[in-house]
Amino acid sequence: MNDLSRLTNDDEAARERIESAVADMLARTCAWSDMNTGSWNIEGLNAFSGVLANAFSELDADIRLQEAPGFETIDSSGNTQTVHTAPILRASARTTAPVQVVLTGHYDTVFPKGTFEGVTDLGDGRFNGPGLADMKGGLCVMLEAMKTFEAGPFRDRLGYQIVITPDEEIGNHASSAALTEAARSGAHIGMTYEPAMDTGAMAGGRKGSAVFDIVLHGKAAHAGRAKEEGRSAIEAAAELVVALEGLNGKRDGVTFNVGVIEGGGAVNIVPDLAIVRFGARAPDAAAAAWATDSVDRLFAQARSRPGISGHLHGGFYRPPKPRNTAQQAIFAAVHATGQAIGLDLEFIDTGGVCEGNNIFAAGVPNVDTLGVRGGRIHSHEEFVVTESFAERATLSALLLNRLADGRMDGPRIKAMMEN
């Protein structure tokens, strides 16, 4: 991995091409932001998927919209139901080239239709709007970097798979198999376009994330005439919630958070149903196993109460993505490449999760915050830093150049995952 911090003539050409495309990238991102793609707005997601496929057809690649399989959720009655989302955008090119890359991103946002709309110029080089940073801006950066790379001299040396999902913000339950398949189709390096921090810092190690639903059934009875005949599911749930929150601080880096408690009704009826929805984060596989075992133990305790039954759903849907030798090598290469364009990139460990966790779990080292710089994501104050469009698209284009010309040895970095 020599000379990563030096710009070649081809790198300079890529940089100039991207600089000329900044206005178009910003305009496209703002237009995409105006199309609501909240994770449960299936109509909006379906409409946007066609727009996305049309934009990515500018690449010299096979583009298709793949129907996503249904996935199970627990409804407010405690029943399992299968739900469906919008299609997954898949793209592939030059799959027999000596270096292979998997690029991922998502087109859903956390904002339901009608809750956060419109783009505002905040001045000082920042725009506010839904999904500008997370991650429609990142998708534009990915596309422009790939177009620039394909216009250069090294295209035949690098092939790729692109997976853009409609459900990242709700866990990639429908698209996880597509992510794994693409990563395992010979990919050496993964590139994901979640936003970088507004300071420019990028994600290092990531925790794993779990979501659990515990459904508890009791026995209804008249609360005045026959309270003793009832068995309160809410009482059992309350004890369970206290025990779950009590797990915090029991093991380094592991956290639990109960987000929702559902159930019950009229105060004169002993409640026969309660649903506890909660999440957990863990820094490594051993910690995730401990967290899962702890949940199983507390669930068994809840069911051991007289008259209480139930069922548990969920688990660690995103495995941890700790730093290892391969990850450190890719971070070093990205840092050196950033230096070529005046960036001093920092990698910070985070409790957040993304599709980079899935790619890592499939055996592919990856960097997962290659998108635009931005902040206040998942809030109505979400913003994007406009100068970062050129900065981040250039960074990706240069990484692709280096992977293709051998200055960044993707196969060797991948081999570090296997040793």
Short mmCIF file of C-alpha atoms in Angstrom, two decimals:
data_model
loop_
_atom_site.label_atom_id
_atom_site.label_comp_id
_atom_site.label_asym_id
_atom_site.label_seq_id
_atom_site.Cartn_x
_atom_site.Cartn_y
_atom_site.Cartn_z
CA MET A 1 0.00 0.00 0.00
CA ASN A 2 2.64 2.44 -1.16
CA ASP A 3 2.05 6.02 -2.29
CA LEU A 4 -1.58 6.16 -1.12
CA SER A 5 -1.14 9.76 -0.04
CA ARG A 6 0.21 10.85 -3.44
CA LEU A 7 -2.05 12.09 -6.23
CA THR A 8 -1.43 10.64 -9.67
CA ASN A 9 -2.53 12.29 -12.92
CA ASP A 10 -5.51 9.91 -12.97
CA ASP A 11 -6.42 10.92 -9.44
CA GLU A 12 -6.28 14.58 -10.42
CA ALA A 13 -8.54 13.91 -13.38
CA ALA A 14 -11.04 12.19 -11.10
CA ARG A 15 -10.92 15.08 -8.68
CA GLU A 16 -11.58 17.63 -11.44
CA ARG A 17 -14.50 15.62 -12.81
CA ILE A 18 -16.15 15.44 -9.41
CA GLU A 19 -15.64 19.14 -8.72
CA SER A 20 -17.56 19.88 -11.91
CA ALA A 21 -20.46 17.71 -10.74
CA VAL A 22 -21.02 19.23 -7.28
CA ALA A 23 -24.01 21.38 -8.24
CA ASP A 24 -25.71 18.39 -9.86
CA MET A 25 -25.06 16.20 -6.80
CA LEU A 26 -26.58 18.76 -4.45
CA ALA A 27 -29.59 19.36 -6.71
CA ARG A 28 -30.23 15.63 -7.04
CA THR A 29 -29.94 15.10 -3.28
CA CYS A 30 -32.42 17.90 -2.57
CA ALA A 31 -34.86 16.50 -5.14
CA TRP A 32 -34.56 13.04 -3.59
CA SER A 33 -35.08 14.50 -0.12
CA ASP A 34 -38.41 15.92 -1.32
CA MET A 35 -39.61 12.37 -2.01
CA ASN A 36 -40.69 10.83 1.29
CA THR A 37 -39.24 7.37 1.82
CA GLY A 38 -40.07 6.67 5.45
CA SER A 39 -39.44 3.01 6.20
CA TRP A 40 -43.17 2.22 6.38
CA ASN A 41 -44.23 4.46 3.49
CA ILE A 42 -44.32 1.57 1.02
CA GLU A 43 -45.97 3.65 -1.70
CA GLY A 44 -43.26 6.29 -1.41
CA LEU A 45 -40.48 3.71 -1.33
CA ASN A 46 -41.83 1.98 -4.43
CA ALA A 47 -42.03 5.27 -6.30
CA PHE A 48 -38.51 6.26 -5.31
CA SER A 49 -37.03 2.88 -6.21
CA GLY A 50 -37.73 3.59 -9.87
CA VAL A 51 -36.09 7.00 -9.64
CA LEU A 52 -33.06 5.39 -8.01
CA ALA A 53 -32.81 2.65 -10.62
CA ASN A 54 -32.96 5.24 -13.39
CA ALA A 55 -30.15 7.27 -11.77
CA PHE A 56 -27.91 4.22 -11.30
CA SER A 57 -28.51 3.16 -14.89
CA GLU A 58 -25.88 5.81 -15.71
CA LEU A 59 -23.34 3.18 -14.64
CA ASP A 60 -22.02 0.52 -16.99
CA ALA A 61 -23.65 -2.19 -14.90
CA ASP A 62 -26.53 -4.64 -14.80
CA ILE A 63 -29.24 -2.81 -12.79
CA ARG A 64 -32.31 -4.53 -11.38
CA LEU A 65 -34.94 -4.05 -8.71
CA GLN A 66 -35.21 -7.23 -6.66
CA GLU A 67 -38.38 -7.98 -4.73
CA ALA A 68 -37.62 -8.22 -1.02
CA PRO A 69 -38.96 -11.16 0.96
CA GLY A 70 -41.46 -10.63 3.74
CA PHE A 71 -40.34 -10.58 7.35
CA GLU A 72 -42.06 -11.23 10.65
CA THR A 73 -43.17 -8.62 13.18
CA ILE A 74 -45.27 -8.77 16.33
CA ASP A 75 -48.49 -6.76 16.18
CA SER A 76 -50.21 -4.99 19.06
CA SER A 77 -52.25 -8.12 19.78
CA GLY A 78 -49.12 -10.17 20.29
CA ASN A 79 -49.56 -12.09 17.05
CA THR A 80 -46.89 -12.77 14.45
CA GLN A 81 -47.54 -11.16 11.08
CA THR A 82 -45.57 -11.06 7.85
CA VAL A 83 -44.98 -7.63 6.33
CA HIS A 84 -43.44 -6.58 3.04
CA THR A 85 -41.40 -3.60 1.98
CA ALA A 86 -40.19 -2.14 -1.32
CA PRO A 87 -37.60 -3.60 -3.73
CA ILE A 88 -33.84 -3.80 -3.25
CA LEU A 89 -31.73 -2.13 -5.91
CA ARG A 90 -29.03 -4.52 -7.13
CA ALA A 91 -26.24 -3.65 -9.54
CA SER A 92 -23.28 -5.70 -10.72
CA ALA A 93 -20.42 -5.16 -13.12
CA ARG A 94 -17.26 -7.00 -14.17
CA THR A 95 -17.73 -9.82 -11.67
CA THR A 96 -14.63 -11.65 -12.94
CA ALA A 97 -12.25 -8.72 -12.48
CA PRO A 98 -9.29 -9.39 -10.16
CA VAL A 99 -10.50 -6.96 -7.47
CA GLN A 100 -14.09 -7.00 -6.24
CA VAL A 101 -15.91 -4.43 -4.11
CA VAL A 102 -19.36 -4.47 -2.50
CA LEU A 103 -21.01 -1.07 -2.08
CA THR A 104 -24.08 -0.65 0.11
CA GLY A 105 -26.55 1.97 1.19
CA HIS A 106 -30.23 2.51 1.91
CA TYR A 107 -32.99 4.68 0.55
CA ASP A 108 -35.43 4.61 3.46
CA THR A 109 -35.46 7.32 6.12
CA VAL A 110 -36.79 7.47 9.68
CA PHE A 111 -39.40 10.12 8.82
CA PRO A 112 -43.01 9.01 8.19
CA LYS A 113 -44.91 10.80 5.46
CA GLY A 114 -46.01 14.26 6.53
CA THR A 115 -43.71 14.55 9.57
CA PHE A 116 -40.69 16.35 8.12
CA GLU A 117 -40.76 17.81 4.65
CA GLY A 118 -38.88 20.33 2.56
CA VAL A 119 -35.29 21.44 2.14
CA THR A 120 -34.03 24.66 3.71
CA ASP A 121 -30.79 26.48 2.97
CA LEU A 122 -29.40 27.23 6.44
CA GLY A 123 -26.56 29.31 5.08
CA ASP A 124 -22.93 28.78 6.03
CA GLY A 125 -22.72 25.86 3.62
CA ARG A 126 -25.42 23.73 5.24
CA PHE A 127 -28.83 22.48 4.09
CA ASN A 128 -31.57 21.05 6.31
CA GLY A 129 -33.96 18.36 5.12
CA PRO A 130 -35.13 14.77 5.61
CA GLY A 131 -32.52 12.23 4.55
CA LEU A 132 -30.07 14.76 3.10
CA ALA A 133 -27.28 13.21 5.15
CA ASP A 134 -28.81 9.85 6.05
CA MET A 135 -28.47 8.93 3.35
CA LYS A 136 -29.63 10.32 0.05
CA GLY A 137 -26.54 12.49 -0.04
CA GLY A 138 -24.48 9.36 0.49
CA LEU A 139 -26.21 7.62 -2.42
CA CYS A 140 -25.34 10.57 -4.68
CA VAL A 141 -21.72 10.40 -3.51
CA MET A 142 -21.62 6.66 -4.25
CA LEU A 143 -23.07 7.15 -7.72
CA GLU A 144 -20.76 10.04 -8.70
CA ALA A 145 -17.68 8.20 -7.40
CA MET A 146 -18.58 5.11 -9.43
CA LYS A 147 -19.28 7.16 -12.59
CA THR A 148 -15.95 8.90 -12.18
CA PHE A 149 -14.08 5.64 -11.64
CA GLU A 150 -15.69 4.06 -14.70
CA ALA A 151 -14.61 7.06 -16.79
CA GLY A 152 -11.00 6.41 -15.79
CA PRO A 153 -8.38 3.96 -17.06
CA PHE A 154 -8.69 1.21 -14.41
CA ARG A 155 -12.31 0.10 -14.79
CA ASP A 156 -11.51 -3.34 -16.20
CA ARG A 157 -9.43 -4.21 -13.13
CA LEU A 158 -12.27 -3.77 -10.62
CA GLY A 159 -15.75 -5.25 -10.46
CA TYR A 160 -18.51 -4.56 -8.02
CA GLN A 161 -21.83 -5.43 -6.48
CA ILE A 162 -24.13 -2.64 -5.29
CA VAL A 163 -26.97 -3.27 -2.83
CA ILE A 164 -29.26 -0.37 -1.90
CA THR A 165 -31.93 -1.35 0.60
CA PRO A 166 -35.41 -0.07 1.54
CA ASP A 167 -35.30 -1.11 5.20
CA GLU A 168 -31.99 -0.24 6.87
CA GLU A 169 -33.63 2.08 9.40
CA ILE A 170 -35.81 -0.79 10.64
CA GLY A 171 -33.06 -3.42 10.70
CA ASN A 172 -32.56 -4.76 7.14
CA HIS A 173 -34.73 -7.73 8.01
CA ALA A 174 -35.97 -8.00 4.42
CA SER A 175 -32.64 -7.21 2.77
CA SER A 176 -30.07 -8.90 5.00
CA ALA A 177 -29.85 -11.96 2.75
CA ALA A 178 -29.12 -9.75 -0.27
CA LEU A 179 -26.33 -7.97 1.64
CA THR A 180 -24.79 -11.28 2.68
CA GLU A 181 -25.06 -12.75 -0.82
CA ALA A 182 -23.35 -9.74 -2.41
CA ALA A 183 -20.58 -9.70 0.19
CA ARG A 184 -19.92 -13.40 -0.29
CA SER A 185 -19.79 -13.15 -4.08
CA GLY A 186 -16.04 -12.69 -4.02
CA ALA A 187 -15.88 -9.19 -2.51
CA HIS A 188 -12.53 -8.12 -1.09
CA ILE A 189 -13.55 -4.75 0.35
CA GLY A 190 -16.86 -3.21 1.46
CA MET A 191 -17.83 0.44 1.08
CA THR A 192 -20.97 1.77 2.81
CA TYR A 193 -22.32 5.31 2.50
CA GLU A 194 -23.68 6.21 5.93
CA PRO A 195 -22.93 9.85 6.77
CA ALA A 196 -19.67 10.82 8.37
CA MET A 197 -19.83 13.13 11.35
CA ASP A 198 -19.97 16.84 10.62
CA THR A 199 -16.35 17.08 11.82
CA GLY A 200 -15.33 14.55 9.18
CA ALA A 201 -14.71 11.74 11.67
CA MET A 202 -15.70 8.24 10.56
CA ALA A 203 -16.93 5.14 12.38
CA GLY A 204 -14.34 2.67 13.67
CA GLY A 205 -15.55 -0.33 15.64
CA ARG A 206 -19.31 -0.80 15.96
CA LYS A 207 -21.34 -2.67 18.53
CA GLY A 208 -23.83 -5.34 17.56
CA SER A 209 -27.53 -4.61 17.90
CA ALA A 210 -30.49 -6.73 18.95
CA VAL A 211 -34.22 -6.13 19.03
CA PHE A 212 -36.49 -8.34 21.13
CA ASP A 213 -40.26 -8.60 21.56
CA ILE A 214 -41.54 -10.56 24.54
CA VAL A 215 -45.26 -11.35 24.56
CA LEU A 216 -46.75 -12.34 27.93
CA HIS A 217 -50.19 -13.85 28.42
CA GLY A 218 -52.08 -13.93 31.71
CA LYS A 219 -55.71 -14.48 32.60
CA ALA A 220 -58.43 -11.83 32.50
CA ALA A 221 -60.84 -11.43 35.40
CA HIS A 222 -63.12 -8.79 36.92
CA ALA A 223 -60.81 -6.62 39.00
CA GLY A 224 -63.50 -6.00 41.63
CA ARG A 225 -65.40 -9.25 41.90
CA ALA A 226 -62.68 -11.79 41.18
CA LYS A 227 -59.27 -10.16 41.21
CA GLU A 228 -57.76 -13.30 42.71
CA GLU A 229 -58.89 -15.36 39.71
CA GLY A 230 -56.90 -13.23 37.29
CA ARG A 231 -53.23 -13.34 36.39
CA SER A 232 -51.84 -9.96 35.40
CA ALA A 233 -49.63 -9.98 32.33
CA ILE A 234 -48.73 -6.35 33.03
CA GLU A 235 -47.50 -7.19 36.53
CA ALA A 236 -45.26 -9.89 35.02
CA ALA A 237 -44.08 -7.43 32.35
CA ALA A 238 -43.29 -4.77 34.96
CA GLU A 239 -41.08 -7.19 36.87
CA LEU A 240 -39.40 -8.21 33.60
CA VAL A 241 -38.73 -4.60 32.60
CA VAL A 242 -37.07 -3.79 35.91
CA ALA A 243 -34.89 -6.89 35.57
CA LEU A 244 -33.94 -6.06 31.97
CA GLU A 245 -32.92 -2.51 32.84
CA GLY A 246 -31.04 -3.94 35.80
CA LEU A 247 -28.70 -5.72 33.38
CA ASN A 248 -27.12 -2.37 32.47
CA GLY A 249 -23.68 -2.10 33.98
CA LYS A 250 -23.36 -5.85 34.53
CA ARG A 251 -20.97 -6.37 31.60
CA ASP A 252 -18.68 -3.84 29.94
CA GLY A 253 -20.11 -2.30 26.82
CA VAL A 254 -23.48 -4.07 26.98
CA THR A 255 -26.60 -1.93 27.21
CA PHE A 256 -30.32 -2.67 27.32
CA ASN A 257 -33.16 -0.27 26.65
CA VAL A 258 -36.87 -0.99 26.99
CA GLY A 259 -38.59 1.16 24.42
CA VAL A 260 -42.26 0.12 24.50
CA ILE A 261 -44.66 -1.63 26.88
CA GLU A 262 -48.07 -2.48 25.41
CA GLY A 263 -51.12 -4.18 26.87
CA GLY A 264 -54.05 -3.90 29.17
CA GLY A 265 -57.24 -1.90 28.86
CA ALA A 266 -59.96 -0.97 31.30
CA VAL A 267 -58.84 -0.61 34.91
CA ASN A 268 -61.59 -2.98 36.08
CA ILE A 269 -60.14 -5.90 34.11
CA VAL A 270 -57.05 -7.87 35.10
CA PRO A 271 -54.87 -7.52 31.97
CA ASP A 272 -54.21 -10.75 30.12
CA LEU A 273 -51.73 -9.40 27.57
CA ALA A 274 -48.51 -7.41 27.74
CA ILE A 275 -45.81 -6.87 25.12
CA VAL A 276 -42.32 -5.68 26.04
CA ARG A 277 -40.22 -4.34 23.16
CA PHE A 278 -36.56 -3.65 23.87
CA GLY A 279 -33.13 -3.44 22.35
CA ALA A 280 -29.60 -4.41 23.34
CA ARG A 281 -26.11 -3.47 22.16
CA ALA A 282 -22.92 -5.48 22.63
CA PRO A 283 -19.29 -4.85 21.61
CA ASP A 284 -18.30 -8.38 20.60
CA ALA A 285 -19.62 -11.88 20.00
CA ALA A 286 -19.04 -13.07 23.58
CA ALA A 287 -20.87 -10.06 24.97
CA ALA A 288 -23.75 -10.61 22.54
CA ALA A 289 -24.02 -14.23 23.67
CA TRP A 290 -24.10 -13.10 27.31
CA ALA A 291 -26.85 -10.60 26.51
CA THR A 292 -28.91 -13.24 24.72
CA ASP A 293 -28.50 -15.73 27.56
CA SER A 294 -29.56 -13.05 30.04
CA VAL A 295 -32.73 -12.33 28.08
CA ASP A 296 -33.55 -16.04 27.91
CA ARG A 297 -33.08 -16.35 31.67
CA LEU A 298 -35.32 -13.40 32.51
CA PHE A 299 -37.98 -14.56 30.04
CA ALA A 300 -37.99 -17.98 31.73
CA GLN A 301 -38.44 -16.27 35.11
CA ALA A 302 -41.42 -14.31 33.78
CA ARG A 303 -43.07 -17.48 32.48
CA SER A 304 -42.47 -19.23 35.79
CA ARG A 305 -45.02 -16.96 37.46
CA PRO A 306 -48.30 -18.86 38.05
CA GLY A 307 -50.70 -18.47 35.15
CA ILE A 308 -48.22 -16.64 32.89
CA SER A 309 -47.17 -17.92 29.49
CA GLY A 310 -45.56 -16.24 26.53
CA HIS A 311 -43.21 -16.22 23.58
CA LEU A 312 -40.00 -14.40 22.67
CA HIS A 313 -39.04 -13.04 19.28
CA GLY A 314 -35.92 -11.42 17.89
CA GLY A 315 -32.25 -11.34 18.73
CA PHE A 316 -29.00 -9.86 17.41
CA TYR A 317 -29.91 -8.95 13.86
CA ARG A 318 -26.61 -7.06 13.38
CA PRO A 319 -23.51 -8.79 14.77
CA PRO A 320 -20.76 -6.66 16.32
CA LYS A 321 -18.13 -5.15 14.05
CA PRO A 322 -15.03 -4.88 16.23
CA ARG A 323 -11.66 -3.59 15.09
CA ASN A 324 -9.36 -6.35 13.86
CA THR A 325 -6.22 -6.52 11.73
CA ALA A 326 -8.15 -6.24 8.47
CA GLN A 327 -10.24 -3.33 9.71
CA GLN A 328 -7.16 -1.49 10.95
CA ALA A 329 -5.53 -2.01 7.54
CA ILE A 330 -8.48 -0.57 5.66
CA PHE A 331 -8.71 2.37 8.07
CA ALA A 332 -5.01 3.09 7.51
CA ALA A 333 -5.49 2.99 3.75
CA VAL A 334 -8.49 5.32 3.89
CA HIS A 335 -6.60 7.70 6.15
CA ALA A 336 -3.61 7.81 3.77
CA THR A 337 -5.90 8.33 0.78
CA GLY A 338 -7.62 11.16 2.63
CA GLN A 339 -4.26 12.82 3.16
CA ALA A 340 -3.88 13.00 -0.62
CA ILE A 341 -6.75 15.52 -0.70
CA GLY A 342 -5.92 17.32 2.52
CA LEU A 343 -8.04 15.30 4.96
CA ASP A 344 -6.84 14.02 8.34
CA LEU A 345 -9.48 11.37 8.91
CA GLU A 346 -10.21 10.03 12.38
CA PHE A 347 -11.98 6.75 13.15
CA ILE A 348 -14.09 6.70 16.31
CA ASP A 349 -15.73 3.61 17.83
CA THR A 350 -19.49 3.89 18.13
CA GLY A 351 -22.51 2.10 19.55
CA GLY A 352 -24.43 2.77 16.34
CA VAL A 353 -24.97 0.04 13.78
CA CYS A 354 -25.39 -0.09 10.01
CA GLU A 355 -25.06 -2.36 6.99
CA GLY A 356 -21.31 -2.39 7.56
CA ASN A 357 -22.03 -4.80 10.44
CA ASN A 358 -23.71 -7.18 7.99
CA ILE A 359 -20.86 -6.94 5.48
CA PHE A 360 -18.28 -7.59 8.21
CA ALA A 361 -20.28 -10.60 9.46
CA ALA A 362 -20.14 -11.98 5.90
CA GLY A 363 -16.33 -11.89 6.09
CA VAL A 364 -15.57 -8.67 4.23
CA PRO A 365 -13.57 -5.80 5.79
CA ASN A 366 -15.25 -2.49 5.19
CA VAL A 367 -15.42 1.22 5.84
CA ASP A 368 -19.00 2.32 6.42
CA THR A 369 -19.14 6.11 6.73
CA LEU A 370 -18.10 7.17 3.24
CA GLY A 371 -21.15 9.39 2.81
CA VAL A 372 -21.48 13.13 3.16
CA ARG A 373 -20.65 14.99 6.33
CA GLY A 374 -23.75 15.89 8.30
CA GLY A 375 -25.35 15.98 11.71
CA ARG A 376 -28.50 15.83 13.83
CA ILE A 377 -29.59 12.80 11.80
CA HIS A 378 -32.88 11.16 12.80
CA SER A 379 -34.20 14.58 13.88
CA HIS A 380 -35.95 17.49 12.18
CA GLU A 381 -32.66 19.35 12.48
CA GLU A 382 -30.82 16.95 10.16
CA PHE A 383 -28.32 18.82 8.00
CA VAL A 384 -25.70 18.19 5.35
CA VAL A 385 -22.44 20.08 4.81
CA THR A 386 -22.45 20.99 1.13
CA GLU A 387 -18.66 21.10 0.64
CA SER A 388 -18.52 17.44 1.64
CA PHE A 389 -20.12 16.26 -1.62
CA ALA A 390 -16.93 16.86 -3.59
CA GLU A 391 -14.73 15.84 -0.67
CA ARG A 392 -16.38 12.47 -0.07
CA ALA A 393 -17.01 11.56 -3.70
CA THR A 394 -13.35 12.26 -4.44
CA LEU A 395 -12.27 10.13 -1.49
CA SER A 396 -14.31 7.18 -2.81
CA ALA A 397 -13.13 7.61 -6.38
CA LEU A 398 -9.51 7.64 -5.21
CA LEU A 399 -10.06 4.54 -3.09
CA LEU A 400 -11.46 2.76 -6.13
CA ASN A 401 -8.46 3.89 -8.20
CA ARG A 402 -6.06 2.56 -5.58
CA LEU A 403 -7.86 -0.75 -5.29
CA ALA A 404 -7.79 -1.14 -9.07
CA ASP A 405 -4.17 -0.12 -9.64
CA GLY A 406 -2.91 -2.20 -6.70
CA ARG A 407 -1.64 0.57 -4.46
CA MET A 408 -4.33 -0.56 -2.00
CA ASP A 409 -4.16 -4.35 -1.90
CA GLY A 410 -7.76 -5.42 -1.43
CA PRO A 411 -7.16 -9.19 -1.64
CA ARG A 412 -4.38 -8.97 0.97
CA ILE A 413 -6.59 -6.97 3.34
CA LYS A 414 -9.40 -9.49 2.84
CA ALA A 415 -6.98 -12.32 3.65
CA MET A 416 -6.36 -10.73 7.03
CA MET A 417 -10.01 -11.46 7.90
CA GLU A 418 -9.44 -15.14 7.25
CA ASN A 419 -6.27 -15.58 9.33
#
